[in-house]
Amino acid sequence: MQLYLQDARKYQYLTAEQELDLAVRWHERQDPSALDKLVGSHLRLVVKLARGYLGYGLPLSDLVAEGNVGVMQAAQKFDPGRGFRFATYASWWVRAAIQEYVLHNWSLVKIGTTAGQKKLFFSLRRLKARMQELESGDLSPEAVEAIATELNVSKAEVVEMNRRLGNDRSLNVGLSEDGDGEWLDLLADEGPNQETTLADAEERRRRQQFLKLGLGVLDDRERRILVARRLRDEPLTLEELSQQFHVSRERVRQLEVRAFEKLQKAVIANARTAQLPAQGSLVSRG
């Protein structure tokens, strides 16, 4: 972090005119030097916003790294012709990136799937402090009702979130106020040994290689359908793909099945060529 902050200080704060000039150069001419100055001058903003999420026990360096992703996304999306300052626009992207990171890494329990639940997650502590509900345990019925009304969520969601936030503890939280050690240091490592880890990594690498080679035998439409249906975290529906490719849902299903069969044959053939067993399907559902 010290090196990061030293690099960040090398960039000067921009005037509105300088910022507009850099944004136009990047937006219209894809000038990499303009992008570097535009993003670099806002690195201190990323650190400032990231510090606001330290209460969740995650390392500042990780929060800053996610914030950097957000500021880069902002630079890609920013339209200088609308008359807004880049810092104002980038702040939204930085906060969104950091919040998504916190939601996925702060707790082993899945927290916050809807917009309301996410807002509840990040606002509950502030509202509890304002209402002087700082003790551990359940909230008073009056506080539950007030928070639910303000955030437009159900009272049950407020109670559940408060209990989760009260019982979950990040493994990165320090053992003492002086910062010596973390809860993570006290956990025994029950994971596989180094040899097993390396062997598993090599096996994954080879399977990914077989999958990549197998996808090469498909035509463009087959590959796009197979990826959309079986290789995405949130697969597209047959209806969505039928509209995208202007064919019926049944035709999409047929193309998916055909592409899957071609891919399986190619993977098995590549595995045999490499004298390695193709253990199961590489693209099975789930």
Tab-separated table of C-alpha atoms in Angstrom:
chain	number	residue	atom	x	y	z
A	1	MET	CA	0.000	0.000	0.000
A	2	GLN	CA	2.878	2.385	0.693
A	3	LEU	CA	4.198	1.903	-2.842
A	4	TYR	CA	0.696	2.352	-4.219
A	5	LEU	CA	0.214	5.605	-2.323
A	6	GLN	CA	3.611	6.869	-3.473
A	7	ASP	CA	2.620	6.217	-7.090
A	8	ALA	CA	-0.774	7.848	-6.544
A	9	ARG	CA	0.833	11.024	-5.213
A	10	LYS	CA	2.827	11.402	-8.429
A	11	TYR	CA	-0.389	12.373	-10.217
A	12	GLN	CA	-1.596	15.933	-9.765
A	13	TYR	CA	-5.196	16.856	-9.080
A	14	LEU	CA	-6.926	17.942	-12.278
A	15	THR	CA	-8.841	21.123	-12.966
A	16	ALA	CA	-12.197	20.774	-14.684
A	17	GLU	CA	-10.618	21.906	-17.961
A	18	GLN	CA	-7.722	19.422	-17.717
A	19	GLU	CA	-10.092	16.618	-16.839
A	20	LEU	CA	-12.351	17.407	-19.788
A	21	ASP	CA	-9.408	17.525	-22.177
A	22	LEU	CA	-8.098	14.138	-21.016
A	23	ALA	CA	-11.557	12.564	-21.133
A	24	VAL	CA	-12.126	13.805	-24.690
A	25	ARG	CA	-8.718	12.553	-25.822
A	26	TRP	CA	-9.460	9.114	-24.408
A	27	HIS	CA	-13.106	8.996	-25.481
A	28	GLU	CA	-12.528	10.131	-29.056
A	29	ARG	CA	-8.944	9.076	-29.831
A	30	GLN	CA	-8.260	6.270	-27.330
A	31	ASP	CA	-5.102	8.088	-26.219
A	32	PRO	CA	-3.459	5.792	-23.601
A	33	SER	CA	-1.484	8.627	-22.013
A	34	ALA	CA	-4.729	10.525	-21.436
A	35	LEU	CA	-6.269	7.434	-19.821
A	36	ASP	CA	-3.237	7.029	-17.560
A	37	LYS	CA	-3.460	10.610	-16.305
A	38	LEU	CA	-7.233	10.529	-15.962
A	39	VAL	CA	-7.236	7.322	-13.920
A	40	GLY	CA	-4.024	8.080	-12.036
A	41	SER	CA	-5.291	11.401	-10.754
A	42	HIS	CA	-8.209	9.586	-9.104
A	43	LEU	CA	-6.254	6.840	-7.331
A	44	ARG	CA	-6.360	8.809	-4.076
A	45	LEU	CA	-10.135	8.965	-4.435
A	46	VAL	CA	-10.168	5.156	-4.622
A	47	VAL	CA	-8.191	4.904	-1.380
A	48	LYS	CA	-10.506	7.378	0.350
A	49	LEU	CA	-13.621	5.457	-0.663
A	50	ALA	CA	-12.034	2.077	0.133
A	51	ARG	CA	-11.238	3.173	3.698
A	52	GLY	CA	-14.945	3.609	4.266
A	53	TYR	CA	-15.381	-0.175	4.020
A	54	LEU	CA	-12.659	-1.204	6.476
A	55	GLY	CA	-15.310	-1.996	9.069
A	56	TYR	CA	-16.044	-5.265	7.286
A	57	GLY	CA	-12.625	-6.655	8.190
A	58	LEU	CA	-11.272	-7.019	4.652
A	59	PRO	CA	-7.718	-5.924	3.759
A	60	LEU	CA	-7.428	-2.355	2.518
A	61	SER	CA	-5.216	-3.509	-0.359
A	62	ASP	CA	-7.989	-5.787	-1.647
A	63	LEU	CA	-10.603	-3.059	-1.331
A	64	VAL	CA	-8.351	-0.644	-3.230
A	65	ALA	CA	-7.697	-3.236	-5.939
A	66	GLU	CA	-11.435	-3.639	-6.500
A	67	GLY	CA	-11.855	0.126	-6.466
A	68	ASN	CA	-9.219	0.388	-9.187
A	69	VAL	CA	-11.320	-1.943	-11.335
A	70	GLY	CA	-14.255	0.376	-10.765
A	71	VAL	CA	-12.370	3.513	-11.790
A	72	MET	CA	-11.160	1.785	-14.965
A	73	GLN	CA	-14.733	0.786	-15.792
A	74	ALA	CA	-15.787	4.376	-15.198
A	75	ALA	CA	-13.139	5.623	-17.624
A	76	GLN	CA	-14.432	3.248	-20.284
A	77	LYS	CA	-18.057	4.335	-19.815
A	78	PHE	CA	-17.586	8.056	-19.143
A	79	ASP	CA	-19.082	10.453	-21.692
A	80	PRO	CA	-17.380	13.873	-21.369
A	81	GLY	CA	-20.095	15.499	-23.447
A	82	ARG	CA	-22.651	15.259	-20.643
A	83	GLY	CA	-20.988	17.913	-18.521
A	84	PHE	CA	-20.397	15.893	-15.339
A	85	ARG	CA	-17.107	15.748	-13.444
A	86	PHE	CA	-15.335	12.438	-13.821
A	87	ALA	CA	-14.780	12.135	-10.042
A	88	THR	CA	-18.537	12.225	-9.426
A	89	TYR	CA	-19.167	9.584	-12.083
A	90	ALA	CA	-16.239	7.383	-11.025
A	91	SER	CA	-17.314	7.387	-7.364
A	92	TRP	CA	-20.410	5.395	-8.243
A	93	TRP	CA	-18.391	2.770	-10.120
A	94	VAL	CA	-15.765	2.525	-7.391
A	95	ARG	CA	-18.357	2.056	-4.655
A	96	ALA	CA	-20.229	-0.526	-6.736
A	97	ALA	CA	-17.065	-2.559	-7.345
A	98	ILE	CA	-16.032	-2.475	-3.687
A	99	GLN	CA	-19.522	-3.323	-2.458
A	100	GLU	CA	-19.744	-6.344	-4.749
A	101	TYR	CA	-16.370	-7.514	-3.423
A	102	VAL	CA	-17.496	-7.072	0.187
A	103	LEU	CA	-20.741	-8.951	-0.434
A	104	HIS	CA	-18.933	-11.912	-1.974
A	105	ASN	CA	-16.035	-12.124	0.468
A	106	TRP	CA	-17.061	-10.735	3.838
A	107	SER	CA	-19.088	-13.751	4.980
A	108	LEU	CA	-19.329	-17.422	4.179
A	109	VAL	CA	-23.095	-16.931	4.308
A	110	LYS	CA	-24.595	-15.527	1.143
A	111	ILE	CA	-25.749	-12.017	2.030
A	112	GLY	CA	-27.741	-9.648	-0.112
A	113	THR	CA	-29.220	-10.839	-3.380
A	114	THR	CA	-31.678	-8.038	-4.089
A	115	ALA	CA	-31.050	-4.312	-4.328
A	116	GLY	CA	-32.942	-3.786	-1.088
A	117	GLN	CA	-30.916	-6.407	0.782
A	118	LYS	CA	-27.657	-4.930	-0.463
A	119	LYS	CA	-28.735	-1.483	0.695
A	120	LEU	CA	-29.712	-3.003	4.051
A	121	PHE	CA	-26.314	-4.695	4.374
A	122	PHE	CA	-24.367	-1.471	3.865
A	123	SER	CA	-26.755	0.828	5.777
A	124	LEU	CA	-27.681	-1.210	8.838
A	125	ARG	CA	-24.710	-0.246	11.004
A	126	ARG	CA	-25.127	3.447	10.240
A	127	LEU	CA	-28.837	3.368	11.044
A	128	LYS	CA	-28.264	1.399	14.250
A	129	ALA	CA	-25.724	3.983	15.381
A	130	ARG	CA	-28.132	6.813	14.602
A	131	MET	CA	-30.839	5.087	16.648
A	132	GLN	CA	-28.335	4.264	19.415
A	133	GLU	CA	-29.006	0.547	18.995
A	134	LEU	CA	-25.366	-0.376	19.516
A	135	GLU	CA	-25.738	-3.375	21.834
A	136	SER	CA	-25.356	-6.880	20.456
A	137	GLY	CA	-28.469	-8.990	20.146
A	138	ASP	CA	-31.812	-8.383	18.509
A	139	LEU	CA	-33.030	-4.904	17.694
A	140	SER	CA	-35.985	-3.361	19.434
A	141	PRO	CA	-39.305	-3.696	17.572
A	142	GLU	CA	-39.379	0.075	17.076
A	143	ALA	CA	-35.902	0.084	15.495
A	144	VAL	CA	-36.786	-2.852	13.238
A	145	GLU	CA	-39.898	-1.089	11.978
A	146	ALA	CA	-38.089	2.223	11.457
A	147	ILE	CA	-35.231	0.628	9.495
A	148	ALA	CA	-37.598	-1.480	7.388
A	149	THR	CA	-39.626	1.592	6.494
A	150	GLU	CA	-36.613	3.754	5.642
A	151	LEU	CA	-34.962	1.117	3.423
A	152	ASN	CA	-38.209	-0.297	1.995
A	153	VAL	CA	-37.509	-3.881	3.076
A	154	SER	CA	-39.457	-6.276	5.259
A	155	LYS	CA	-39.042	-6.381	9.034
A	156	ALA	CA	-38.029	-10.042	8.749
A	157	GLU	CA	-35.151	-9.067	6.455
A	158	VAL	CA	-33.964	-6.463	8.974
A	159	VAL	CA	-33.984	-8.988	11.815
A	160	GLU	CA	-32.195	-11.643	9.744
A	161	MET	CA	-29.526	-9.261	8.474
A	162	ASN	CA	-28.862	-7.906	11.956
A	163	ARG	CA	-28.346	-11.420	13.272
A	164	ARG	CA	-26.002	-12.291	10.431
A	165	LEU	CA	-23.944	-9.171	10.879
A	166	GLY	CA	-23.834	-9.785	14.611
A	167	ASN	CA	-22.763	-13.430	14.406
A	168	ASP	CA	-20.499	-13.550	11.359
A	169	ARG	CA	-16.890	-12.556	11.825
A	170	SER	CA	-14.425	-11.938	9.034
A	171	LEU	CA	-11.295	-14.073	9.273
A	172	ASN	CA	-9.258	-10.937	8.552
A	173	VAL	CA	-10.378	-9.161	11.727
A	174	GLY	CA	-7.447	-8.579	14.086
A	175	LEU	CA	-7.146	-10.576	17.314
A	176	SER	CA	-6.410	-7.437	19.294
A	177	GLU	CA	-6.536	-3.686	18.872
A	178	ASP	CA	-2.793	-3.473	18.219
A	179	GLY	CA	-3.285	-5.503	15.035
A	180	ASP	CA	-1.046	-8.450	15.975
A	181	GLY	CA	-2.399	-11.437	14.105
A	182	GLU	CA	-5.780	-12.260	12.598
A	183	TRP	CA	-8.432	-14.881	13.344
A	184	LEU	CA	-7.256	-16.643	10.202
A	185	ASP	CA	-3.913	-17.359	11.909
A	186	LEU	CA	-5.636	-19.579	14.485
A	187	LEU	CA	-7.251	-21.914	11.959
A	188	ALA	CA	-5.613	-25.251	11.239
A	189	ASP	CA	-4.920	-25.923	7.586
A	190	GLU	CA	-6.986	-28.984	6.700
A	191	GLY	CA	-6.559	-28.529	2.979
A	192	PRO	CA	-4.640	-30.821	0.624
A	193	ASN	CA	-0.867	-30.843	0.708
A	194	GLN	CA	1.266	-29.054	-1.836
A	195	GLU	CA	1.742	-32.108	-4.076
A	196	THR	CA	-1.995	-32.726	-4.274
A	197	THR	CA	-2.657	-29.059	-4.988
A	198	LEU	CA	-0.111	-28.998	-7.811
A	199	ALA	CA	-1.478	-32.223	-9.285
A	200	ASP	CA	-5.027	-30.883	-9.193
A	201	ALA	CA	-3.913	-27.615	-10.785
A	202	GLU	CA	-2.146	-29.512	-13.581
A	203	GLU	CA	-5.227	-31.645	-14.159
A	204	ARG	CA	-7.438	-28.529	-14.368
A	205	ARG	CA	-4.999	-26.929	-16.776
A	206	ARG	CA	-5.096	-29.944	-19.072
A	207	ARG	CA	-8.852	-30.188	-18.970
A	208	GLN	CA	-9.153	-26.493	-19.807
A	209	GLN	CA	-6.785	-27.080	-22.701
A	210	PHE	CA	-8.913	-29.981	-23.952
A	211	LEU	CA	-12.037	-27.849	-23.624
A	212	LYS	CA	-10.446	-25.008	-25.584
A	213	LEU	CA	-9.386	-27.387	-28.351
A	214	GLY	CA	-12.834	-28.968	-28.354
A	215	LEU	CA	-14.581	-25.625	-28.768
A	216	GLY	CA	-12.461	-25.094	-31.854
A	217	VAL	CA	-14.357	-27.813	-33.749
A	218	LEU	CA	-17.663	-25.935	-33.412
A	219	ASP	CA	-18.872	-23.297	-35.801
A	220	ASP	CA	-19.539	-19.810	-34.509
A	221	ARG	CA	-23.243	-20.294	-33.804
A	222	GLU	CA	-22.773	-23.644	-32.086
A	223	ARG	CA	-19.988	-22.258	-29.923
A	224	ARG	CA	-21.963	-19.175	-28.873
A	225	ILE	CA	-25.024	-21.266	-27.997
A	226	LEU	CA	-23.022	-23.831	-26.024
A	227	VAL	CA	-21.163	-21.145	-24.095
A	228	ALA	CA	-24.385	-19.275	-23.360
A	229	ARG	CA	-26.183	-22.432	-22.201
A	230	ARG	CA	-23.464	-24.398	-20.362
A	231	LEU	CA	-20.399	-22.286	-19.648
A	232	ARG	CA	-21.919	-19.155	-18.133
A	233	ASP	CA	-22.563	-18.576	-14.443
A	234	GLU	CA	-26.083	-17.483	-15.393
A	235	PRO	CA	-27.070	-19.446	-18.531
A	236	LEU	CA	-29.357	-17.834	-21.083
A	237	THR	CA	-32.756	-19.363	-21.703
A	238	LEU	CA	-33.831	-21.008	-24.926
A	239	GLU	CA	-36.245	-18.131	-25.465
A	240	GLU	CA	-33.467	-15.525	-25.161
A	241	LEU	CA	-31.258	-17.383	-27.620
A	242	SER	CA	-34.100	-17.989	-30.042
A	243	GLN	CA	-34.631	-14.227	-30.253
A	244	GLN	CA	-30.906	-13.615	-30.594
A	245	PHE	CA	-30.431	-16.073	-33.467
A	246	HIS	CA	-33.918	-15.656	-34.999
A	247	VAL	CA	-34.798	-19.356	-34.799
A	248	SER	CA	-37.252	-21.373	-32.728
A	249	ARG	CA	-36.525	-22.532	-29.198
A	250	GLU	CA	-36.578	-26.127	-30.389
A	251	ARG	CA	-33.944	-25.316	-33.013
A	252	VAL	CA	-31.741	-23.739	-30.340
A	253	ARG	CA	-32.114	-26.875	-28.215
A	254	GLN	CA	-31.138	-29.068	-31.183
A	255	LEU	CA	-28.075	-26.940	-31.887
A	256	GLU	CA	-27.084	-27.083	-28.223
A	257	VAL	CA	-27.333	-30.889	-28.147
A	258	ARG	CA	-25.393	-31.236	-31.397
A	259	ALA	CA	-22.681	-28.865	-30.223
A	260	PHE	CA	-22.401	-30.686	-26.894
A	261	GLU	CA	-21.996	-34.058	-28.602
A	262	LYS	CA	-19.353	-32.681	-30.990
A	263	LEU	CA	-17.501	-31.116	-28.080
A	264	GLN	CA	-17.532	-34.340	-26.049
A	265	LYS	CA	-16.109	-36.322	-28.961
A	266	ALA	CA	-13.386	-33.763	-29.518
A	267	VAL	CA	-12.452	-33.678	-25.820
A	268	ILE	CA	-12.261	-37.475	-25.617
A	269	ALA	CA	-10.150	-37.608	-28.781
A	270	ASN	CA	-7.754	-34.955	-27.467
A	271	ALA	CA	-7.483	-36.745	-24.117
A	272	ARG	CA	-6.672	-40.044	-25.806
A	273	THR	CA	-4.083	-38.356	-27.979
A	274	ALA	CA	-2.448	-36.986	-24.841
A	275	GLN	CA	-2.756	-40.483	-23.249
A	276	LEU	CA	-4.875	-39.057	-20.441
A	277	PRO	CA	-8.355	-40.230	-19.454
A	278	ALA	CA	-11.193	-37.797	-20.076
A	279	GLN	CA	-12.867	-38.235	-16.677
A	280	GLY	CA	-16.485	-37.250	-17.134
A	281	SER	CA	-17.985	-34.350	-18.969
A	282	LEU	CA	-16.204	-31.036	-18.815
A	283	VAL	CA	-19.314	-29.013	-19.476
A	284	SER	CA	-22.032	-30.875	-17.651
A	285	ARG	CA	-24.761	-28.734	-16.115
A	286	GLY	CA	-24.101	-27.477	-12.606
